[in-house]
mmCIF file of C-alpha atoms and ligand atoms in Angstrom:
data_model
loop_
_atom_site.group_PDB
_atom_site.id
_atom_site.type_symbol
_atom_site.label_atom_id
_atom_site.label_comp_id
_atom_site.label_asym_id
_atom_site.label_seq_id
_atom_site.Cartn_x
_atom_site.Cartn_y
_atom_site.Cartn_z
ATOM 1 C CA UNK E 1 7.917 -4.941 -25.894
ATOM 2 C CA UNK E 2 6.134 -4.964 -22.802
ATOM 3 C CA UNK E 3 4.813 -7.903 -21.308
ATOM 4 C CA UNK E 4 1.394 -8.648 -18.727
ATOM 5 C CA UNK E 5 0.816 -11.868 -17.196
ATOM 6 C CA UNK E 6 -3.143 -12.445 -17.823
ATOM 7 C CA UNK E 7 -4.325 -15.802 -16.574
ATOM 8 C CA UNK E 8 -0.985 -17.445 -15.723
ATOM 9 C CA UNK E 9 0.534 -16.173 -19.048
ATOM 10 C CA UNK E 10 2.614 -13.810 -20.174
ATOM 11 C CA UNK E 11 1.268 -11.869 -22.861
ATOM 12 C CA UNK E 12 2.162 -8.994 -24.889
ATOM 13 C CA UNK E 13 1.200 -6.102 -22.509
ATOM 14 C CA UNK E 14 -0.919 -4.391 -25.323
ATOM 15 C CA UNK E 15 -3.200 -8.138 -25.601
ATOM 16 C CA UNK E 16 -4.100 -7.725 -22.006
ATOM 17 C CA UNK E 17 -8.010 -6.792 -22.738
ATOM 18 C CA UNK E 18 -10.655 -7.105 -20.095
ATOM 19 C CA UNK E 19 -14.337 -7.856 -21.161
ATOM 20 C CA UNK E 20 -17.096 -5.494 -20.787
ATOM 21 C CA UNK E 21 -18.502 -8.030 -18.291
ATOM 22 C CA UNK E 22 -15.553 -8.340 -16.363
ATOM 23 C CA UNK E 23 -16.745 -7.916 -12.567
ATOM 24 C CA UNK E 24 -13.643 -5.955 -11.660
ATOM 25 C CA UNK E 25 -14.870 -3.496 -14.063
ATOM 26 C CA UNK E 26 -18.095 -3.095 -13.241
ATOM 27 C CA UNK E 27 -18.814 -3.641 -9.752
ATOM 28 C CA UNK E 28 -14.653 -3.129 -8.715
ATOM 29 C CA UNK E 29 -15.480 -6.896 -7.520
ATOM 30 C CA UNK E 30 -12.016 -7.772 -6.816
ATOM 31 C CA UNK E 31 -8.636 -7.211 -4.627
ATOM 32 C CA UNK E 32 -5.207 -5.839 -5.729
ATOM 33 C CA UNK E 33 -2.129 -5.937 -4.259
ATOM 34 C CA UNK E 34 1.599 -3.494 -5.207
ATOM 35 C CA UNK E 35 4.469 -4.593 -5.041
ATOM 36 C CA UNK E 36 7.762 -2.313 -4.784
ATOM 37 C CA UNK E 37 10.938 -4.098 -6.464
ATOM 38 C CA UNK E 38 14.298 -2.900 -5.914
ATOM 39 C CA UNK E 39 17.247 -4.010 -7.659
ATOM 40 C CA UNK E 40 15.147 -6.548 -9.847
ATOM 41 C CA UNK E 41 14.147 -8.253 -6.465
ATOM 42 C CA UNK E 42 10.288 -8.205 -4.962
ATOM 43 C CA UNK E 43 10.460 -6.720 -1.362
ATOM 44 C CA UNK E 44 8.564 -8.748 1.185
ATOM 45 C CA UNK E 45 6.987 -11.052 -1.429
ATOM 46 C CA UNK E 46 5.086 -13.181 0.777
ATOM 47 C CA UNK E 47 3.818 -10.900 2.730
ATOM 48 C CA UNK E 48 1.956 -9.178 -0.278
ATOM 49 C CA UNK E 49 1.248 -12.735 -1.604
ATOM 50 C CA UNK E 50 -0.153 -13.383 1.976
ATOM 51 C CA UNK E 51 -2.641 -10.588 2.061
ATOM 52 C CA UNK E 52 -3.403 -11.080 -1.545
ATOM 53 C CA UNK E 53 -4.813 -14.383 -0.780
ATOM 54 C CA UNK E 54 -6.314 -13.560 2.479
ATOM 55 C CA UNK E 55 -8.415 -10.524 0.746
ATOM 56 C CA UNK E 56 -9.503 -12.688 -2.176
ATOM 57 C CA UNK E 57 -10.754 -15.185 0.499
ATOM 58 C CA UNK E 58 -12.502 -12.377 2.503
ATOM 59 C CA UNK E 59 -14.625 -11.928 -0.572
ATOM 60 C CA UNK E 60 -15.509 -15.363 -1.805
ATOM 61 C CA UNK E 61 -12.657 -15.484 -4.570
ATOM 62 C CA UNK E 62 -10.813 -18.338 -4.768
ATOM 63 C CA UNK E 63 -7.074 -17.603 -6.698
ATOM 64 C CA UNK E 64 -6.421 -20.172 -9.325
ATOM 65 C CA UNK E 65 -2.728 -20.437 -8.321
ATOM 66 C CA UNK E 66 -0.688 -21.351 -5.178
ATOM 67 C CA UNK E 67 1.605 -18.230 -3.859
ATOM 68 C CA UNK E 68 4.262 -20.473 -5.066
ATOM 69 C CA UNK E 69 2.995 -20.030 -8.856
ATOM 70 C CA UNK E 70 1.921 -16.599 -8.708
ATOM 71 C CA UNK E 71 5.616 -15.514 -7.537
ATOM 72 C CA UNK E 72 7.125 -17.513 -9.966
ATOM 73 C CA UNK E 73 5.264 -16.177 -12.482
ATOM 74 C CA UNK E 74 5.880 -12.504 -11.375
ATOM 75 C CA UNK E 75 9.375 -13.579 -10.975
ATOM 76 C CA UNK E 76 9.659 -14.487 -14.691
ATOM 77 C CA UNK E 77 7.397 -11.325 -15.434
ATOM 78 C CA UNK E 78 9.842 -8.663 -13.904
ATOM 79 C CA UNK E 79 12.827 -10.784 -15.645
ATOM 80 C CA UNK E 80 10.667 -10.438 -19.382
ATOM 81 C CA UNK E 81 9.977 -7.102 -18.586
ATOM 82 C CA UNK E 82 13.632 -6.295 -17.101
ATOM 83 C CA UNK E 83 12.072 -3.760 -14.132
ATOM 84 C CA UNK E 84 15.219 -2.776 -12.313
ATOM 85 C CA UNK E 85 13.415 -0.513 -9.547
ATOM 86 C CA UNK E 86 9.443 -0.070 -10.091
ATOM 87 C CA UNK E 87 6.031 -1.898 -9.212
ATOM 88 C CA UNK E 88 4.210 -4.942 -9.926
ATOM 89 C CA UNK E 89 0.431 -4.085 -10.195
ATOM 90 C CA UNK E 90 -1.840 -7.498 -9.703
ATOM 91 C CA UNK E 91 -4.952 -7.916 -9.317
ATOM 92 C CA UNK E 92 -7.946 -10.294 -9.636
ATOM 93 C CA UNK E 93 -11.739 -10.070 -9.940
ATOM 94 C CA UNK E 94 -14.744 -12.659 -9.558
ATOM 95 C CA UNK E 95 -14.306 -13.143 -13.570
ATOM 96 C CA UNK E 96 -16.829 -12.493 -16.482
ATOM 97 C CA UNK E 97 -20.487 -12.802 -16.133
ATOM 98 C CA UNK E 98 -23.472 -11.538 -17.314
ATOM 99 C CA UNK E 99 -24.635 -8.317 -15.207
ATOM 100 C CA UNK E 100 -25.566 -9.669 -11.949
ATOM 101 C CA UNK E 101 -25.180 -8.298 -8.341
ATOM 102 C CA UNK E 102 -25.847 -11.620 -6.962
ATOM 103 C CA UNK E 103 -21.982 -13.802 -7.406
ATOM 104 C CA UNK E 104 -22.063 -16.143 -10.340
ATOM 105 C CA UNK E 105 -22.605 -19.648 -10.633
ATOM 106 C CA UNK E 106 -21.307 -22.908 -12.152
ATOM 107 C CA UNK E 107 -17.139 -22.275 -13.376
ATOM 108 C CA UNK E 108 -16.396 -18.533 -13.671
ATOM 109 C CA UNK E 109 -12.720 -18.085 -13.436
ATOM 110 C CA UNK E 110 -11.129 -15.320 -11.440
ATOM 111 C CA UNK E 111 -9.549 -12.981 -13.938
ATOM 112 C CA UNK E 112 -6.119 -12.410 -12.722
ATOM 113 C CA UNK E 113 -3.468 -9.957 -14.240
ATOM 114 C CA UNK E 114 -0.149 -8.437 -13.343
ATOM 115 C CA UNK E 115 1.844 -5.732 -15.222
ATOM 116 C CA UNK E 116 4.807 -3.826 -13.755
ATOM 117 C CA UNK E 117 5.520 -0.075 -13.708
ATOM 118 C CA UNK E 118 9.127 1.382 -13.631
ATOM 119 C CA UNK E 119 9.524 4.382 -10.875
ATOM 120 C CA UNK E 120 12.289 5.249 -8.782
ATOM 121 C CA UNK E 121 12.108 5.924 -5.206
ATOM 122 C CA UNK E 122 10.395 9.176 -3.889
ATOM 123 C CA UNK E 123 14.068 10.685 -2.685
ATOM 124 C CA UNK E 124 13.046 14.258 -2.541
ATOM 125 C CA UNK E 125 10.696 13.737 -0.489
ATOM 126 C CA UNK E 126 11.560 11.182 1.538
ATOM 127 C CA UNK E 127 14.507 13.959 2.418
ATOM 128 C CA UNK E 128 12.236 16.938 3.038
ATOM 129 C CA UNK E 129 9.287 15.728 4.006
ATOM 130 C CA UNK E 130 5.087 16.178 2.707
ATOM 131 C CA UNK E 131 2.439 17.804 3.458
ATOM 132 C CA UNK E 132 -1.194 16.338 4.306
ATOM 133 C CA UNK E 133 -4.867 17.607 4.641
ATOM 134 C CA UNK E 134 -7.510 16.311 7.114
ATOM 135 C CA UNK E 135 -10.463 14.727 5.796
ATOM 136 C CA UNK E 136 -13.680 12.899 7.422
ATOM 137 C CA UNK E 137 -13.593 8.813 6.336
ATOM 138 C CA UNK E 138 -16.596 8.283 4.215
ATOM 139 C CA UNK E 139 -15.603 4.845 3.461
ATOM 140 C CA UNK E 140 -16.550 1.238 4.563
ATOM 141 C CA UNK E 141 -16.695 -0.854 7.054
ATOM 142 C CA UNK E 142 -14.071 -3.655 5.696
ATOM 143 C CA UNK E 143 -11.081 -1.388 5.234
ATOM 144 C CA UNK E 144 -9.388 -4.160 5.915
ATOM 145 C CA UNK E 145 -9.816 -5.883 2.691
ATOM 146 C CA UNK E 146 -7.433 -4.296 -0.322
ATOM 147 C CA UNK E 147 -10.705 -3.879 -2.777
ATOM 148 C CA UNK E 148 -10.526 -2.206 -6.356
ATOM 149 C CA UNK E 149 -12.924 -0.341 -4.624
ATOM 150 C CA UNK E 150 -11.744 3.031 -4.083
ATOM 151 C CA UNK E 151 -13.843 5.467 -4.132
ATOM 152 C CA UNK E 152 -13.570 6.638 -0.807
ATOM 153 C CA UNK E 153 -10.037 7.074 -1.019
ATOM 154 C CA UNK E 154 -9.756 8.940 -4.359
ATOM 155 C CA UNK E 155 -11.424 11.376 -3.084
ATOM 156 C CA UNK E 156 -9.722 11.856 -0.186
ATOM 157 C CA UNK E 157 -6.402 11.598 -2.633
ATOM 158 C CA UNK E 158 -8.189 14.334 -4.704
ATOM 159 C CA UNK E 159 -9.198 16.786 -2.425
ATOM 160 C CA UNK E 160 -5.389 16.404 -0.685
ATOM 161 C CA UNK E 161 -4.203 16.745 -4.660
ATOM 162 C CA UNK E 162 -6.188 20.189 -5.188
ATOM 163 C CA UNK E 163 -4.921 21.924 -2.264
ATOM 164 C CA UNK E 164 -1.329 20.941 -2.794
ATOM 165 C CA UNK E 165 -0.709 18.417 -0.597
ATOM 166 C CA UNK E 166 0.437 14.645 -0.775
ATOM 167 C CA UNK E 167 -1.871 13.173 1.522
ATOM 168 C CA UNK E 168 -5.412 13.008 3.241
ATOM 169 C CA UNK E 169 -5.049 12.294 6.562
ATOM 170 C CA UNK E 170 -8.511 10.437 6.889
ATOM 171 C CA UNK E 171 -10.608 10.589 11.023
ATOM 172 C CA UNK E 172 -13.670 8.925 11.887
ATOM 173 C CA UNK E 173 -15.186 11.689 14.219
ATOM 174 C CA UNK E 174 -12.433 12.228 16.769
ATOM 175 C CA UNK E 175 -9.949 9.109 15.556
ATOM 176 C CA UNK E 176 -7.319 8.998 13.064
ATOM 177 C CA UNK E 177 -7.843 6.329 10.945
ATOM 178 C CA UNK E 178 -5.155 5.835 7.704
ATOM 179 C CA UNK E 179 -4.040 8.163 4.912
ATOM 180 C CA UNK E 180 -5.881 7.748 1.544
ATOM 181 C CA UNK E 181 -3.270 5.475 0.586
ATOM 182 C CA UNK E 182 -1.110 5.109 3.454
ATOM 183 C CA UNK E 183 -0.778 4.529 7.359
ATOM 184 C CA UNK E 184 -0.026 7.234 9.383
ATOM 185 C CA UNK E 185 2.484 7.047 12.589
ATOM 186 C CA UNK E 186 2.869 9.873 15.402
ATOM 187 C CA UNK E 187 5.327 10.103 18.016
ATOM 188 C CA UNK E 188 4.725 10.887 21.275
ATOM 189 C CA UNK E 189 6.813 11.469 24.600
ATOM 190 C CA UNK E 190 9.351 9.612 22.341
ATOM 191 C CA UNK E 191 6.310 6.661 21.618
ATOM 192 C CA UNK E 192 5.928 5.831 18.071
ATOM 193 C CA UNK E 193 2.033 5.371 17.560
ATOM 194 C CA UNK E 194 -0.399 3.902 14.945
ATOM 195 C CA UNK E 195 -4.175 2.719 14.633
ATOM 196 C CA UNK E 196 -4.252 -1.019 14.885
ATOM 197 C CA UNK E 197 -4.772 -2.926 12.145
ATOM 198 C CA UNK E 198 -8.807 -3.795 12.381
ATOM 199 C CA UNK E 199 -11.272 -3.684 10.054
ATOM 200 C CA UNK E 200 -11.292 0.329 10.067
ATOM 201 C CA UNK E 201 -7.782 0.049 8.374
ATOM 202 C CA UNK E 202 -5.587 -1.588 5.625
ATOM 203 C CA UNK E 203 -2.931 -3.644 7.188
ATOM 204 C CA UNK E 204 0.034 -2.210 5.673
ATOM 205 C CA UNK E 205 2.914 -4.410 4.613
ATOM 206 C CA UNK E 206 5.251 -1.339 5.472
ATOM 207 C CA UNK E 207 3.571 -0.720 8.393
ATOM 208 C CA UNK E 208 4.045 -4.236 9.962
ATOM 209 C CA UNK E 209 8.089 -3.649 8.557
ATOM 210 C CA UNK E 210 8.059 -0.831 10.433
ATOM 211 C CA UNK E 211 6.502 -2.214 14.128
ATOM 212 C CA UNK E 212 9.107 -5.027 13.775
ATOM 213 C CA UNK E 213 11.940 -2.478 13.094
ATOM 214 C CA UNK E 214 11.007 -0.444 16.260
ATOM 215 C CA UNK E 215 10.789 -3.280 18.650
ATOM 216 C CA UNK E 216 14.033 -4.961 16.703
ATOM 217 C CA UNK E 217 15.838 -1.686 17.932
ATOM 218 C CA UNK E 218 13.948 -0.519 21.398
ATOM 219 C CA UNK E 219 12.084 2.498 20.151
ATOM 220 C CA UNK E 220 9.057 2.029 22.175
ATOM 221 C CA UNK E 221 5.800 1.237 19.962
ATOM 222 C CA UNK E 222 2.375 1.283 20.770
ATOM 223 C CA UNK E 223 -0.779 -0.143 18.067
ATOM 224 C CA UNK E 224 -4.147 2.156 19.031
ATOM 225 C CA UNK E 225 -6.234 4.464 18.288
ATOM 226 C CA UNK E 226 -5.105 8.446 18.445
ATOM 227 C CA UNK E 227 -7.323 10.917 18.422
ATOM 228 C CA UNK E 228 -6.809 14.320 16.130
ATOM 229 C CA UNK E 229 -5.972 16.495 18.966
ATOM 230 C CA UNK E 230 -2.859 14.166 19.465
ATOM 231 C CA UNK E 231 -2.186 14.250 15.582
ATOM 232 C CA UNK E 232 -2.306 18.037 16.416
ATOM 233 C CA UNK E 233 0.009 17.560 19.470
ATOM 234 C CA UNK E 234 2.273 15.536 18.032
ATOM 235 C CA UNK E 235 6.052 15.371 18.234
ATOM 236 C CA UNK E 236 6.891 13.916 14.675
ATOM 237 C CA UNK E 237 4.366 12.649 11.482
ATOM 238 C CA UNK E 238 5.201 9.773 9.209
ATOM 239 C CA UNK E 239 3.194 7.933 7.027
ATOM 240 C CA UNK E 240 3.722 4.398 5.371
ATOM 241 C CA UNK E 241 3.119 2.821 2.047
ATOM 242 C CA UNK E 242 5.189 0.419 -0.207
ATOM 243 C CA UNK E 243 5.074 2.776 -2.660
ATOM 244 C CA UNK E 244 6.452 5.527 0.459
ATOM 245 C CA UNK E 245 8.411 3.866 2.546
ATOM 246 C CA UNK E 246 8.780 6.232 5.473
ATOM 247 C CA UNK E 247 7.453 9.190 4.797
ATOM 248 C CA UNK E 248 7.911 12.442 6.816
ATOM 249 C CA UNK E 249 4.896 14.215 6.850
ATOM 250 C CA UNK E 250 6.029 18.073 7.667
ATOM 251 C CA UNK E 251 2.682 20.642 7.445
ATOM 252 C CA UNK E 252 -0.649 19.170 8.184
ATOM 253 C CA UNK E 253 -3.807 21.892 7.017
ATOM 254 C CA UNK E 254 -0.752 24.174 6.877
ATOM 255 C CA UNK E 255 0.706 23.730 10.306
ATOM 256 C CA UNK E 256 3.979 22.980 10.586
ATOM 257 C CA UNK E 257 5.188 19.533 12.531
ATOM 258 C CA UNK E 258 8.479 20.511 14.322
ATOM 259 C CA UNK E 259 8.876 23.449 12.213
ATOM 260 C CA UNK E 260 8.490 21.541 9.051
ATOM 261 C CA UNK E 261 11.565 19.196 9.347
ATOM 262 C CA UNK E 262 11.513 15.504 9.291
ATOM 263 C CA UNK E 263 12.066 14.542 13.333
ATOM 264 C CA UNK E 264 15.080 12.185 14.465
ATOM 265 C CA UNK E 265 12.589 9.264 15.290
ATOM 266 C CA UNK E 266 11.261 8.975 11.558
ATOM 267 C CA UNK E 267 14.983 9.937 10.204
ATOM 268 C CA UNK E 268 15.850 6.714 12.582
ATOM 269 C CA UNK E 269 12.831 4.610 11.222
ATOM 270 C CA UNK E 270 14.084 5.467 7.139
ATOM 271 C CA UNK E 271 17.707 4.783 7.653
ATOM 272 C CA UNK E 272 16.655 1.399 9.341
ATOM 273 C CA UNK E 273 13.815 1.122 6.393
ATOM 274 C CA UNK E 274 16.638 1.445 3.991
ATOM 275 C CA UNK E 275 19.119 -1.445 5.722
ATOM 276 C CA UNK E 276 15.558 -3.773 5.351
ATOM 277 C CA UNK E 277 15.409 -2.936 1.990
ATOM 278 C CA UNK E 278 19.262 -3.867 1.406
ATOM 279 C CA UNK E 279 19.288 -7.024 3.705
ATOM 280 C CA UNK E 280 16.125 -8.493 1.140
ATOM 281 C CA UNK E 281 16.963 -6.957 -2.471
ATOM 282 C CA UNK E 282 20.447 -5.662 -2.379
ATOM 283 C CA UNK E 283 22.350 -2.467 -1.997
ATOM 284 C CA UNK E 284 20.858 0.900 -2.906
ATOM 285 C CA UNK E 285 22.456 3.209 -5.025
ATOM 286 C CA UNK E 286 20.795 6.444 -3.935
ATOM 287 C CA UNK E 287 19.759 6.514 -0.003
ATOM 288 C CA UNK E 288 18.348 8.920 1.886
ATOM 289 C CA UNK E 289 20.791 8.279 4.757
HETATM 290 N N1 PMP Z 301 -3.746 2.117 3.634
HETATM 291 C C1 PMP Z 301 -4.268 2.260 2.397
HETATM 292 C C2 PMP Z 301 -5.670 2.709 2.260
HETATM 293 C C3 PMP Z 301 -3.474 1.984 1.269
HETATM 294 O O1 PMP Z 301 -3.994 2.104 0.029
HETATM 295 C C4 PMP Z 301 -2.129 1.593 1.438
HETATM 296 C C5 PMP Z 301 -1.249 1.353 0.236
HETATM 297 N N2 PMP Z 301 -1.371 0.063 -0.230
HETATM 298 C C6 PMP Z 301 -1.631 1.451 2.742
HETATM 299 C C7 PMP Z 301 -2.469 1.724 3.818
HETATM 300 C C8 PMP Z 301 -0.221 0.992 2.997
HETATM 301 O O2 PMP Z 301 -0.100 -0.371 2.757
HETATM 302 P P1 PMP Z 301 1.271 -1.018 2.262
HETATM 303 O O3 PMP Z 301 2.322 -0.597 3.226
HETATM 304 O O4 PMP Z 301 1.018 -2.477 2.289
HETATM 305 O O5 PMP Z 301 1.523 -0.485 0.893
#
């Protein structure tokens, strides 16, 4: 059986119901957060935890649990539902109200679930590389908040999906933003570059692994804006996500990067990625390097 934790309990995955009314299902008036487990371990926990809380805050939700209590419970979640190497999903949403697009009053509870999803690591393409479209950001203003509003970026996913590639590379005029579900990372002169994390971006968990890595081991690093003619120019393309890692990205609107081979800096970045990974949840059995 698979299990869901729904409220602070574990349930039998298939109970997990949500309400007509639930506000996460109509308006998408909550924040999620994914969490990649290796080796039956959560990979930086409390940073996901961190931004979990800070989102939920951003919109008025308070969480009914400490971090403590929700990674205790996810703990004993991925132990019930014996995920070796996989995701936690979690979410949580304003709670259950009568139609309204003014918040509710008096004691609506947060509705808060969790359920975990077994998937190995992308190894293929970490190895070779993807490719990635261009695409205008439509989206808001408050990028920086990990909504179940998507919208924006499933489209941008979709269009990327239909024309055979992995990823939208999403610009605001002239500026790169963030992938559809990722950050995105160029090197220049040897200069690893990526938008800083504002309000025109999500602040990726892998990202922020992946500043600290370069500065840990003096590959230069630089948080700004670049513009698409420098995504153009570019000596290497990675993108980020937990889900990712460190991603090569190898054709971009069918131009090659570096002849459409993953470049040294990125290969650098994984292997480092990997010894992260290793140091928090354990040796890897299949590695990329
Ligand atoms: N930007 C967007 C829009 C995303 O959906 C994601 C994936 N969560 C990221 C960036 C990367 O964030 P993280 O490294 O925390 O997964």
């Amino acid at each position: 059986m698979e299990f869901a934790l729904l409220n602070g309990e574990i349930i039998d995955r298939s109970e997990a119901k949500v309400d007509v009314e639930d506000r996460g299902y109509q308006f998408g008036d909550g924040v999620y957060e994914v969490i990649r487990i290796y080796n039956g371990k959560m990979f930086t926990i409390d940073e996901h935890l961190e931004r979990f809380v800070k989102s939920a805050e951003s919109i008025g939700i308070t969480i009914p649990f400490t971090s403590l209590q929700l990674s205790e419970m996810l703990e004993e979640l991925l132990i019930k539902n014996n995920l070796e190497t996989g995701n936690i999903y979690m979410q949580v949403t304003r709670g259950i109200a009568p139609r309204n697009h003014v918040f509710p009053t008096g004691n609506v509870v947060p509705t808060l679930v969790a359920y975990t999803i077994k998937g190995v690591r992308p190894l293929e393409s970490l190895k070779s590389g993807v490719k990635a479209i261009l695409t205008e950001d439509i989206r808001w203003l408050r990028c920086d908040i990990k909504s179940l509003n998507l919208l924006g970026n499933l489209l941008a996913k979709q269009k990327a999906s239909e024309q055979g590639c992995f990823e939208a590379i999403q610009h605001r005029g002239d500026d790169v933003t963030e992938g559809s579900s990722s950050n995105i990372f160029i090197v220049k002169n040897g200069m690893v570059i990526t938008h800083e994390s504002n309000n025109l971006i999500l602040k990726g968990i892998t990202k922020d692994v992946i500043l600290e890595l370069c500065i840990k081991n003096n590959i230069q690093v630089q948080e700004r804006t670049f513009s698409l003619a420098e995504l153009e120019e570019a000596e290497e393309v990675f993108l980020s996500s937990t889900t990712s890692e460190v991603m090569p990205v190898i054709e971009i609107e069918g131009k090659k990067i570096r002849a459409g081979v993953p470049g040294p800096i990125t290969q650098k970045l994984q292997g480092l990625f990997e010894k992260e990974i290793e140091k928090q949840c354990g040796l890897l059995v299949n590695k990329v390097y």
